[in-house]
PDB file of C-alpha atoms and ligand atoms in Angstrom:
ATOM      1  CA  MET A   1     -65.727  32.025 -13.880  1.00  0.00           C
ATOM      2  CA  PRO A   2     -69.597  31.334 -14.564  1.00  0.00           C
ATOM      3  CA  GLU A   3     -69.962  29.820 -11.411  1.00  0.00           C
ATOM      4  CA  SER A   4     -72.677  27.379 -12.934  1.00  0.00           C
ATOM      5  CA  ILE A   5     -69.733  24.814 -14.309  1.00  0.00           C
ATOM      6  CA  LYS A   6     -69.605  22.252 -11.832  1.00  0.00           C
ATOM      7  CA  THR A   7     -65.749  21.430 -12.113  1.00  0.00           C
ATOM      8  CA  GLY A   8     -65.862  17.118 -13.605  1.00  0.00           C
ATOM      9  CA  GLU A   9     -67.125  19.743 -16.507  1.00  0.00           C
ATOM     10  CA  ARG A  10     -65.187  21.712 -16.875  1.00  0.00           C
ATOM     11  CA  LEU A  11     -62.354  19.410 -18.820  1.00  0.00           C
ATOM     12  CA  ILE A  12     -62.664  18.690 -22.312  1.00  0.00           C
ATOM     13  CA  VAL A  13     -60.748  15.970 -23.767  1.00  0.00           C
ATOM     14  CA  ALA A  14     -59.170  15.903 -27.430  1.00  0.00           C
ATOM     15  CA  LEU A  15     -59.413  13.541 -29.420  1.00  0.00           C
ATOM     16  CA  ASP A  16     -56.256  13.424 -31.038  1.00  0.00           C
ATOM     17  CA  MET A  17     -56.662  10.009 -32.418  1.00  0.00           C
ATOM     18  CA  LYS A  18     -56.345   8.982 -36.145  1.00  0.00           C
ATOM     19  CA  THR A  19     -59.209   6.518 -36.348  1.00  0.00           C
ATOM     20  CA  LEU A  20     -62.824   6.899 -36.189  1.00  0.00           C
ATOM     21  CA  ASP A  21     -62.315   3.770 -34.232  1.00  0.00           C
ATOM     22  CA  GLU A  22     -59.781   4.611 -31.852  1.00  0.00           C
ATOM     23  CA  ALA A  23     -61.424   7.963 -30.928  1.00  0.00           C
ATOM     24  CA  ALA A  24     -64.865   5.721 -30.119  1.00  0.00           C
ATOM     25  CA  LEU A  25     -63.215   3.739 -28.096  1.00  0.00           C
ATOM     26  CA  THR A  26     -62.312   6.533 -25.867  1.00  0.00           C
ATOM     27  CA  VAL A  27     -64.694   8.146 -25.689  1.00  0.00           C
ATOM     28  CA  LYS A  28     -66.571   5.237 -24.497  1.00  0.00           C
ATOM     29  CA  LYS A  29     -64.138   4.483 -21.527  1.00  0.00           C
ATOM     30  CA  LEU A  30     -64.369   7.877 -19.921  1.00  0.00           C
ATOM     31  CA  ALA A  31     -68.042   9.044 -20.982  1.00  0.00           C
ATOM     32  CA  ALA A  32     -68.959   8.591 -18.140  1.00  0.00           C
ATOM     33  CA  SER A  33     -66.681  10.869 -16.352  1.00  0.00           C
ATOM     34  CA  VAL A  34     -66.136  13.159 -18.895  1.00  0.00           C
ATOM     35  CA  ARG A  35     -68.986  14.945 -20.299  1.00  0.00           C
ATOM     36  CA  ILE A  36     -67.600  17.488 -23.595  1.00  0.00           C
ATOM     37  CA  PHE A  37     -64.552  15.361 -26.227  1.00  0.00           C
ATOM     38  CA  LYS A  38     -63.271  17.728 -28.017  1.00  0.00           C
ATOM     39  CA  VAL A  39     -63.659  16.739 -32.076  1.00  0.00           C
ATOM     40  CA  GLY A  40     -60.463  18.259 -33.822  1.00  0.00           C
ATOM     41  CA  MET A  41     -59.888  19.084 -37.681  1.00  0.00           C
ATOM     42  CA  GLY A  42     -57.596  15.746 -38.238  1.00  0.00           C
ATOM     43  CA  LEU A  43     -60.547  13.763 -37.110  1.00  0.00           C
ATOM     44  CA  PHE A  44     -63.443  15.697 -38.935  1.00  0.00           C
ATOM     45  CA  THR A  45     -61.278  15.940 -42.613  1.00  0.00           C
ATOM     46  CA  SER A  46     -61.621  12.454 -42.585  1.00  0.00           C
ATOM     47  CA  TYR A  47     -65.421  11.342 -40.865  1.00  0.00           C
ATOM     48  CA  GLY A  48     -67.145  14.668 -41.231  1.00  0.00           C
ATOM     49  CA  PRO A  49     -70.252  14.890 -39.333  1.00  0.00           C
ATOM     50  CA  ASP A  50     -69.774  10.725 -38.549  1.00  0.00           C
ATOM     51  CA  ALA A  51     -67.503  12.183 -35.607  1.00  0.00           C
ATOM     52  CA  VAL A  52     -69.366  14.442 -34.209  1.00  0.00           C
ATOM     53  CA  LYS A  53     -72.441  11.489 -34.134  1.00  0.00           C
ATOM     54  CA  MET A  54     -70.301   9.640 -32.389  1.00  0.00           C
ATOM     55  CA  VAL A  55     -69.495  11.514 -29.529  1.00  0.00           C
ATOM     56  CA  HIS A  56     -73.126  12.369 -29.210  1.00  0.00           C
ATOM     57  CA  ASP A  57     -74.386   8.825 -29.673  1.00  0.00           C
ATOM     58  CA  LYS A  58     -72.046   8.104 -26.636  1.00  0.00           C
ATOM     59  CA  GLY A  59     -74.227  10.841 -24.288  1.00  0.00           C
ATOM     60  CA  ALA A  60     -71.583  14.355 -24.462  1.00  0.00           C
ATOM     61  CA  LYS A  61     -71.149  16.936 -26.333  1.00  0.00           C
ATOM     62  CA  VAL A  62     -68.877  18.324 -28.239  1.00  0.00           C
ATOM     63  CA  PHE A  63     -66.380  20.979 -29.177  1.00  0.00           C
ATOM     64  CA  LEU A  64     -65.671  21.804 -33.196  1.00  0.00           C
ATOM     65  CA  ASP A  65     -62.662  22.688 -32.654  1.00  0.00           C
ATOM     66  CA  LEU A  66     -62.030  24.276 -36.449  1.00  0.00           C
ATOM     67  CA  LYS A  67     -61.097  27.760 -36.206  1.00  0.00           C
ATOM     68  CA  PHE A  68     -63.176  29.212 -38.884  1.00  0.00           C
ATOM     69  CA  HIS A  69     -60.987  31.907 -40.203  1.00  0.00           C
ATOM     70  CA  ASP A  70     -63.327  33.298 -44.093  1.00  0.00           C
ATOM     71  CA  ILE A  71     -64.981  36.551 -45.501  1.00  0.00           C
ATOM     72  CA  PRO A  72     -67.859  36.166 -42.893  1.00  0.00           C
ATOM     73  CA  ASN A  73     -71.148  34.836 -45.138  1.00  0.00           C
ATOM     74  CA  THR A  74     -68.682  31.988 -45.747  1.00  0.00           C
ATOM     75  CA  VAL A  75     -67.922  31.302 -42.229  1.00  0.00           C
ATOM     76  CA  ALA A  76     -71.205  32.576 -41.056  1.00  0.00           C
ATOM     77  CA  HIS A  77     -72.244  29.466 -43.699  1.00  0.00           C
ATOM     78  CA  ALA A  78     -69.857  26.488 -41.506  1.00  0.00           C
ATOM     79  CA  VAL A  79     -71.276  28.240 -38.364  1.00  0.00           C
ATOM     80  CA  ARG A  80     -74.166  27.483 -39.446  1.00  0.00           C
ATOM     81  CA  SER A  81     -73.745  24.226 -39.848  1.00  0.00           C
ATOM     82  CA  ALA A  82     -71.740  23.876 -37.322  1.00  0.00           C
ATOM     83  CA  ALA A  83     -74.361  24.922 -34.744  1.00  0.00           C
ATOM     84  CA  LYS A  84     -77.493  22.405 -36.729  1.00  0.00           C
ATOM     85  CA  LEU A  85     -75.227  19.647 -35.962  1.00  0.00           C
ATOM     86  CA  GLY A  86     -75.636  20.334 -31.612  1.00  0.00           C
ATOM     87  CA  VAL A  87     -72.757  21.026 -31.109  1.00  0.00           C
ATOM     88  CA  PHE A  88     -71.766  22.767 -28.045  1.00  0.00           C
ATOM     89  CA  MET A  89     -69.001  24.603 -28.230  1.00  0.00           C
ATOM     90  CA  ILE A  90     -67.393  25.750 -32.265  1.00  0.00           C
ATOM     91  CA  ASN A  91     -64.348  28.331 -32.277  1.00  0.00           C
ATOM     92  CA  ILE A  92     -63.291  30.773 -35.446  1.00  0.00           C
ATOM     93  CA  HIS A  93     -59.918  32.906 -34.941  1.00  0.00           C
ATOM     94  CA  ALA A  94     -60.720  36.659 -34.012  1.00  0.00           C
ATOM     95  CA  MET A  95     -58.475  37.997 -36.400  1.00  0.00           C
ATOM     96  CA  GLY A  96     -61.159  37.524 -39.151  1.00  0.00           C
ATOM     97  CA  GLY A  97     -62.433  41.114 -37.699  1.00  0.00           C
ATOM     98  CA  SER A  98     -65.028  42.750 -36.205  1.00  0.00           C
ATOM     99  CA  ASP A  99     -67.490  41.953 -39.494  1.00  0.00           C
ATOM    100  CA  MET A 100     -66.643  37.877 -40.125  1.00  0.00           C
ATOM    101  CA  ILE A 101     -67.045  37.456 -35.605  1.00  0.00           C
ATOM    102  CA  THR A 102     -70.740  39.217 -36.114  1.00  0.00           C
ATOM    103  CA  ALA A 103     -72.036  37.294 -39.091  1.00  0.00           C
ATOM    104  CA  ALA A 104     -70.918  34.331 -36.780  1.00  0.00           C
ATOM    105  CA  ALA A 105     -72.312  34.895 -34.122  1.00  0.00           C
ATOM    106  CA  ALA A 106     -76.056  35.842 -35.668  1.00  0.00           C
ATOM    107  CA  ALA A 107     -75.549  32.157 -37.376  1.00  0.00           C
ATOM    108  CA  ALA A 108     -74.233  30.511 -34.621  1.00  0.00           C
ATOM    109  CA  ALA A 109     -77.707  32.638 -32.929  1.00  0.00           C
ATOM    110  CA  GLU A 110     -79.914  31.682 -36.145  1.00  0.00           C
ATOM    111  CA  ALA A 111     -79.417  28.467 -36.337  1.00  0.00           C
ATOM    112  CA  ALA A 112     -80.773  27.948 -32.431  1.00  0.00           C
ATOM    113  CA  GLY A 113     -83.643  29.669 -33.340  1.00  0.00           C
ATOM    114  CA  GLY A 114     -83.466  30.994 -29.600  1.00  0.00           C
ATOM    115  CA  SER A 115     -82.983  27.998 -27.899  1.00  0.00           C
ATOM    116  CA  ASP A 116     -80.444  27.244 -24.954  1.00  0.00           C
ATOM    117  CA  LYS A 117     -78.687  25.554 -27.484  1.00  0.00           C
ATOM    118  CA  LYS A 118     -76.465  28.220 -29.577  1.00  0.00           C
ATOM    119  CA  PRO A 119     -73.804  27.049 -29.444  1.00  0.00           C
ATOM    120  CA  ILE A 120     -70.980  29.072 -27.704  1.00  0.00           C
ATOM    121  CA  LEU A 121     -69.024  30.831 -29.865  1.00  0.00           C
ATOM    122  CA  LEU A 122     -64.975  31.425 -29.163  1.00  0.00           C
ATOM    123  CA  GLY A 123     -62.436  32.213 -30.390  1.00  0.00           C
ATOM    124  CA  VAL A 124     -58.769  32.194 -31.319  1.00  0.00           C
ATOM    125  CA  THR A 125     -56.322  35.419 -30.385  1.00  0.00           C
ATOM    126  CA  VAL A 126     -53.051  34.342 -31.838  1.00  0.00           C
ATOM    127  CA  LEU A 127     -51.455  30.983 -31.605  1.00  0.00           C
ATOM    128  CA  THR A 128     -49.477  29.733 -29.094  1.00  0.00           C
ATOM    129  CA  SER A 129     -46.581  28.134 -31.440  1.00  0.00           C
ATOM    130  CA  MET A 130     -46.346  32.086 -32.862  1.00  0.00           C
ATOM    131  CA  ASP A 131     -43.913  34.072 -30.945  1.00  0.00           C
ATOM    132  CA  GLN A 132     -42.590  37.441 -30.943  1.00  0.00           C
ATOM    133  CA  ALA A 133     -40.943  37.060 -34.009  1.00  0.00           C
ATOM    134  CA  ALA A 134     -43.310  35.690 -36.087  1.00  0.00           C
ATOM    135  CA  ILE A 135     -46.282  38.015 -35.656  1.00  0.00           C
ATOM    136  CA  GLY A 136     -43.873  40.794 -36.655  1.00  0.00           C
ATOM    137  CA  GLU A 137     -43.561  38.229 -40.298  1.00  0.00           C
ATOM    138  CA  ILE A 138     -47.686  38.868 -40.709  1.00  0.00           C
ATOM    139  CA  GLY A 139     -47.046  42.867 -39.747  1.00  0.00           C
ATOM    140  CA  VAL A 140     -47.637  42.612 -35.911  1.00  0.00           C
ATOM    141  CA  GLU A 141     -45.794  45.575 -34.040  1.00  0.00           C
ATOM    142  CA  ARG A 142     -48.143  44.986 -30.992  1.00  0.00           C
ATOM    143  CA  LYS A 143     -46.086  43.038 -28.199  1.00  0.00           C
ATOM    144  CA  ILE A 144     -48.444  39.580 -28.115  1.00  0.00           C
ATOM    145  CA  GLU A 145     -49.986  40.302 -25.163  1.00  0.00           C
ATOM    146  CA  GLU A 146     -51.299  42.830 -26.423  1.00  0.00           C
ATOM    147  CA  GLU A 147     -52.290  41.938 -29.684  1.00  0.00           C
ATOM    148  CA  VAL A 148     -54.540  38.707 -27.523  1.00  0.00           C
ATOM    149  CA  ILE A 149     -55.881  41.573 -25.433  1.00  0.00           C
ATOM    150  CA  ALA A 150     -57.278  43.373 -28.554  1.00  0.00           C
ATOM    151  CA  LEU A 151     -58.086  40.926 -30.022  1.00  0.00           C
ATOM    152  CA  ALA A 152     -60.125  39.150 -27.087  1.00  0.00           C
ATOM    153  CA  ARG A 153     -61.229  43.218 -26.849  1.00  0.00           C
ATOM    154  CA  LEU A 154     -62.462  43.303 -30.403  1.00  0.00           C
ATOM    155  CA  GLY A 155     -63.825  39.560 -30.814  1.00  0.00           C
ATOM    156  CA  LYS A 156     -66.202  40.528 -27.471  1.00  0.00           C
ATOM    157  CA  ASP A 157     -67.263  43.350 -28.823  1.00  0.00           C
ATOM    158  CA  ALA A 158     -68.542  42.022 -32.409  1.00  0.00           C
ATOM    159  CA  GLY A 159     -70.558  39.124 -30.181  1.00  0.00           C
ATOM    160  CA  LEU A 160     -67.852  36.114 -28.920  1.00  0.00           C
ATOM    161  CA  ASP A 161     -69.106  34.391 -25.673  1.00  0.00           C
ATOM    162  CA  GLY A 162     -65.235  33.968 -25.111  1.00  0.00           C
ATOM    163  CA  VAL A 163     -61.433  32.741 -26.188  1.00  0.00           C
ATOM    164  CA  VAL A 164     -59.069  29.981 -26.263  1.00  0.00           C
ATOM    165  CA  ALA A 165     -56.252  31.162 -24.401  1.00  0.00           C
ATOM    166  CA  SER A 166     -52.406  29.762 -23.258  1.00  0.00           C
ATOM    167  CA  PRO A 167     -52.429  28.746 -19.691  1.00  0.00           C
ATOM    168  CA  ASN A 168     -49.973  32.636 -19.225  1.00  0.00           C
ATOM    169  CA  GLU A 169     -52.672  34.418 -20.781  1.00  0.00           C
ATOM    170  CA  THR A 170     -55.403  33.295 -18.963  1.00  0.00           C
ATOM    171  CA  SER A 171     -55.106  35.450 -15.523  1.00  0.00           C
ATOM    172  CA  LEU A 172     -54.450  38.436 -18.332  1.00  0.00           C
ATOM    173  CA  ILE A 173     -57.629  37.679 -20.402  1.00  0.00           C
ATOM    174  CA  ARG A 174     -59.964  37.124 -17.103  1.00  0.00           C
ATOM    175  CA  GLN A 175     -58.487  40.576 -16.182  1.00  0.00           C
ATOM    176  CA  ASN A 176     -59.118  43.596 -19.188  1.00  0.00           C
ATOM    177  CA  LEU A 177     -62.356  40.531 -20.126  1.00  0.00           C
ATOM    178  CA  GLY A 178     -64.324  40.289 -17.145  1.00  0.00           C
ATOM    179  CA  LYS A 179     -65.994  37.361 -15.351  1.00  0.00           C
ATOM    180  CA  ASP A 180     -68.634  36.419 -17.667  1.00  0.00           C
ATOM    181  CA  PHE A 181     -66.016  35.659 -20.989  1.00  0.00           C
ATOM    182  CA  ILE A 182     -65.364  31.765 -21.750  1.00  0.00           C
ATOM    183  CA  VAL A 183     -61.808  31.283 -21.438  1.00  0.00           C
ATOM    184  CA  VAL A 184     -60.834  27.110 -22.692  1.00  0.00           C
ATOM    185  CA  THR A 185     -57.013  26.799 -21.821  1.00  0.00           C
ATOM    186  CA  PRO A 186     -55.231  23.826 -23.423  1.00  0.00           C
ATOM    187  CA  GLY A 187     -51.492  23.391 -22.734  1.00  0.00           C
ATOM    188  CA  ILE A 188     -52.051  21.678 -19.650  1.00  0.00           C
ATOM    189  CA  ARG A 189     -50.202  19.100 -18.137  1.00  0.00           C
ATOM    190  CA  PRO A 190     -51.117  17.317 -14.540  1.00  0.00           C
ATOM    191  CA  ALA A 191     -47.745  17.640 -12.555  1.00  0.00           C
ATOM    192  CA  GLY A 192     -45.271  15.386 -13.256  1.00  0.00           C
ATOM    193  CA  ALA A 193     -46.319  14.967 -16.656  1.00  0.00           C
ATOM    194  CA  GLU A 194     -44.705  14.652 -19.862  1.00  0.00           C
ATOM    195  CA  LYS A 195     -44.987  17.609 -22.225  1.00  0.00           C
ATOM    196  CA  GLY A 196     -44.568  16.473 -25.381  1.00  0.00           C
ATOM    197  CA  ASP A 197     -44.683  19.126 -27.749  1.00  0.00           C
ATOM    198  CA  GLN A 198     -46.541  21.982 -25.307  1.00  0.00           C
ATOM    199  CA  LYS A 199     -43.245  24.915 -23.961  1.00  0.00           C
ATOM    200  CA  ARG A 200     -45.975  26.753 -21.346  1.00  0.00           C
ATOM    201  CA  THR A 201     -47.322  24.203 -19.228  1.00  0.00           C
ATOM    202  CA  MET A 202     -49.547  24.614 -16.017  1.00  0.00           C
ATOM    203  CA  THR A 203     -51.344  22.335 -14.114  1.00  0.00           C
ATOM    204  CA  PRO A 204     -55.420  21.405 -14.058  1.00  0.00           C
ATOM    205  CA  ALA A 205     -55.492  23.611 -10.593  1.00  0.00           C
ATOM    206  CA  ASP A 206     -53.325  26.620 -11.678  1.00  0.00           C
ATOM    207  CA  ALA A 207     -55.728  26.918 -15.184  1.00  0.00           C
ATOM    208  CA  VAL A 208     -58.303  26.668 -13.199  1.00  0.00           C
ATOM    209  CA  ARG A 209     -57.374  29.491 -10.911  1.00  0.00           C
ATOM    210  CA  ALA A 210     -55.785  31.264 -12.955  1.00  0.00           C
ATOM    211  CA  GLY A 211     -59.595  31.906 -14.112  1.00  0.00           C
ATOM    212  CA  ALA A 212     -59.726  28.660 -16.872  1.00  0.00           C
ATOM    213  CA  ASP A 213     -63.798  27.873 -17.228  1.00  0.00           C
ATOM    214  CA  TYR A 214     -62.694  24.669 -19.412  1.00  0.00           C
ATOM    215  CA  ILE A 215     -58.890  23.073 -20.057  1.00  0.00           C
ATOM    216  CA  VAL A 216     -58.248  21.211 -22.510  1.00  0.00           C
ATOM    217  CA  VAL A 217     -56.715  18.399 -22.719  1.00  0.00           C
ATOM    218  CA  GLY A 218     -55.375  15.075 -25.019  1.00  0.00           C
ATOM    219  CA  ARG A 219     -52.266  13.222 -24.264  1.00  0.00           C
ATOM    220  CA  PRO A 220     -51.985  12.917 -20.989  1.00  0.00           C
ATOM    221  CA  ILE A 221     -55.326  11.895 -20.525  1.00  0.00           C
ATOM    222  CA  ILE A 222     -55.756   9.617 -24.162  1.00  0.00           C
ATOM    223  CA  GLU A 223     -52.314   8.440 -23.335  1.00  0.00           C
ATOM    224  CA  ALA A 224     -52.186   7.417 -20.150  1.00  0.00           C
ATOM    225  CA  LYS A 225     -51.816   3.588 -19.428  1.00  0.00           C
ATOM    226  CA  ASP A 226     -55.983   3.690 -18.108  1.00  0.00           C
ATOM    227  CA  PRO A 227     -57.390   6.992 -19.069  1.00  0.00           C
ATOM    228  CA  VAL A 228     -60.692   6.642 -16.812  1.00  0.00           C
ATOM    229  CA  GLU A 229     -57.865   7.123 -13.672  1.00  0.00           C
ATOM    230  CA  ALA A 230     -55.407  10.045 -15.555  1.00  0.00           C
ATOM    231  CA  ALA A 231     -59.307  11.355 -16.238  1.00  0.00           C
ATOM    232  CA  LYS A 232     -60.421  11.172 -13.272  1.00  0.00           C
ATOM    233  CA  LYS A 233     -56.894  12.605 -11.122  1.00  0.00           C
ATOM    234  CA  ILE A 234     -56.951  15.794 -13.304  1.00  0.00           C
ATOM    235  CA  ILE A 235     -60.669  16.316 -11.917  1.00  0.00           C
ATOM    236  CA  LYS A 236     -59.650  16.094  -8.369  1.00  0.00           C
ATOM    237  CA  GLU A 237     -56.953  18.103  -8.876  1.00  0.00           C
ATOM    238  CA  MET A 238     -59.079  20.612 -10.217  1.00  0.00           C
ATOM    239  CA  GLU A 239     -61.128  20.054  -7.206  1.00  0.00           C
ATOM    240  CA  SER A 240     -58.402  21.422  -4.916  1.00  0.00           C
TER     241      SER A 240
HETATM  242  O1  C5P B   1     -51.551  16.231 -26.227  1.00  0.00           O
HETATM  243  P1  C5P B   1     -52.313  17.897 -25.620  1.00  0.00           P
HETATM  244  O2  C5P B   1     -53.399  17.754 -24.086  1.00  0.00           O
HETATM  245  O3  C5P B   1     -51.004  18.234 -25.694  1.00  0.00           O
HETATM  246  O4  C5P B   1     -53.435  18.526 -26.478  1.00  0.00           O
HETATM  247  C1  C5P B   1     -53.743  19.932 -26.639  1.00  0.00           C
HETATM  248  C2  C5P B   1     -55.550  20.052 -27.262  1.00  0.00           C
HETATM  249  O5  C5P B   1     -54.973  21.206 -27.774  1.00  0.00           O
HETATM  250  C3  C5P B   1     -54.396  19.459 -29.136  1.00  0.00           C
HETATM  251  O6  C5P B   1     -55.549  19.037 -29.625  1.00  0.00           O
HETATM  252  C4  C5P B   1     -54.413  20.598 -29.748  1.00  0.00           C
HETATM  253  O7  C5P B   1     -54.605  21.307 -30.482  1.00  0.00           O
HETATM  254  C5  C5P B   1     -55.244  21.825 -28.447  1.00  0.00           C
HETATM  255  N1  C5P B   1     -54.889  23.181 -28.691  1.00  0.00           N
HETATM  256  C6  C5P B   1     -53.689  23.431 -28.215  1.00  0.00           C
HETATM  257  N2  C5P B   1     -52.985  24.672 -28.291  1.00  0.00           N
HETATM  258  C7  C5P B   1     -54.511  26.049 -28.447  1.00  0.00           C
HETATM  259  C8  C5P B   1     -55.268  25.323 -28.972  1.00  0.00           C
HETATM  260  C9  C5P B   1     -55.921  24.082 -29.151  1.00  0.00           C
HETATM  261  O8  C5P B   1     -52.686  23.230 -27.855  1.00  0.00           O
HETATM  262  N3  C5P B   1     -53.630  27.092 -28.442  1.00  0.00           N
END
């Protein structure tokens, strides 16, 4: 894991709310302790770049989670546009193949104009909502773990900086792809927290121990009675 990331900068809070006002309230409350917020397709479809600007205006960084997957030229266009918004992290589906990933990586670098502002480009390997039967349905015969590693390796070779991975894939990816490949892990639940619809969860401390560079947390923070306290507790748990 890149040693330069401080513990307090490893937490990404998912802004999974319906309105920009609600999201802005959460960012306002948390911005003193949380550095990165995830803007997903719900908020972005409703509010577009205003959602990104709202986070930037409060002094924090954005993980733009739009999971692009299209022909290389179209994805390159989308990545270029996202990079121009000044976001910290973006993602694409590794299943789009090496040409699409290469085009996306080139577009991210080009939009940043050689500065260190290039967004971190992450790949999604196999959606965590898919099991062996579901990937079989779309013609994938390999075991899920093999497919995840194969896609992560393909992505790394084509220019991805890292992947989004479920907690139980994190250590496997870390072992196979090396220490400099970034791993972002959702599905995090602090000890004793509600799991909601997440089936395979891990605590913040265990995720970092398994090799996660960043963890994504939504409901355990945004639905907490005291979101600031919940975020601080998670940061502390990671430090342990
Ligand atoms: O509320 P919760 O902590 O489960 O939110 C996790 C966030 O991470 C959500 O925004 C969800 O869409 C996202 N995510 C995930 N699993 C993935 C990829 C993204 O839970 N494999």
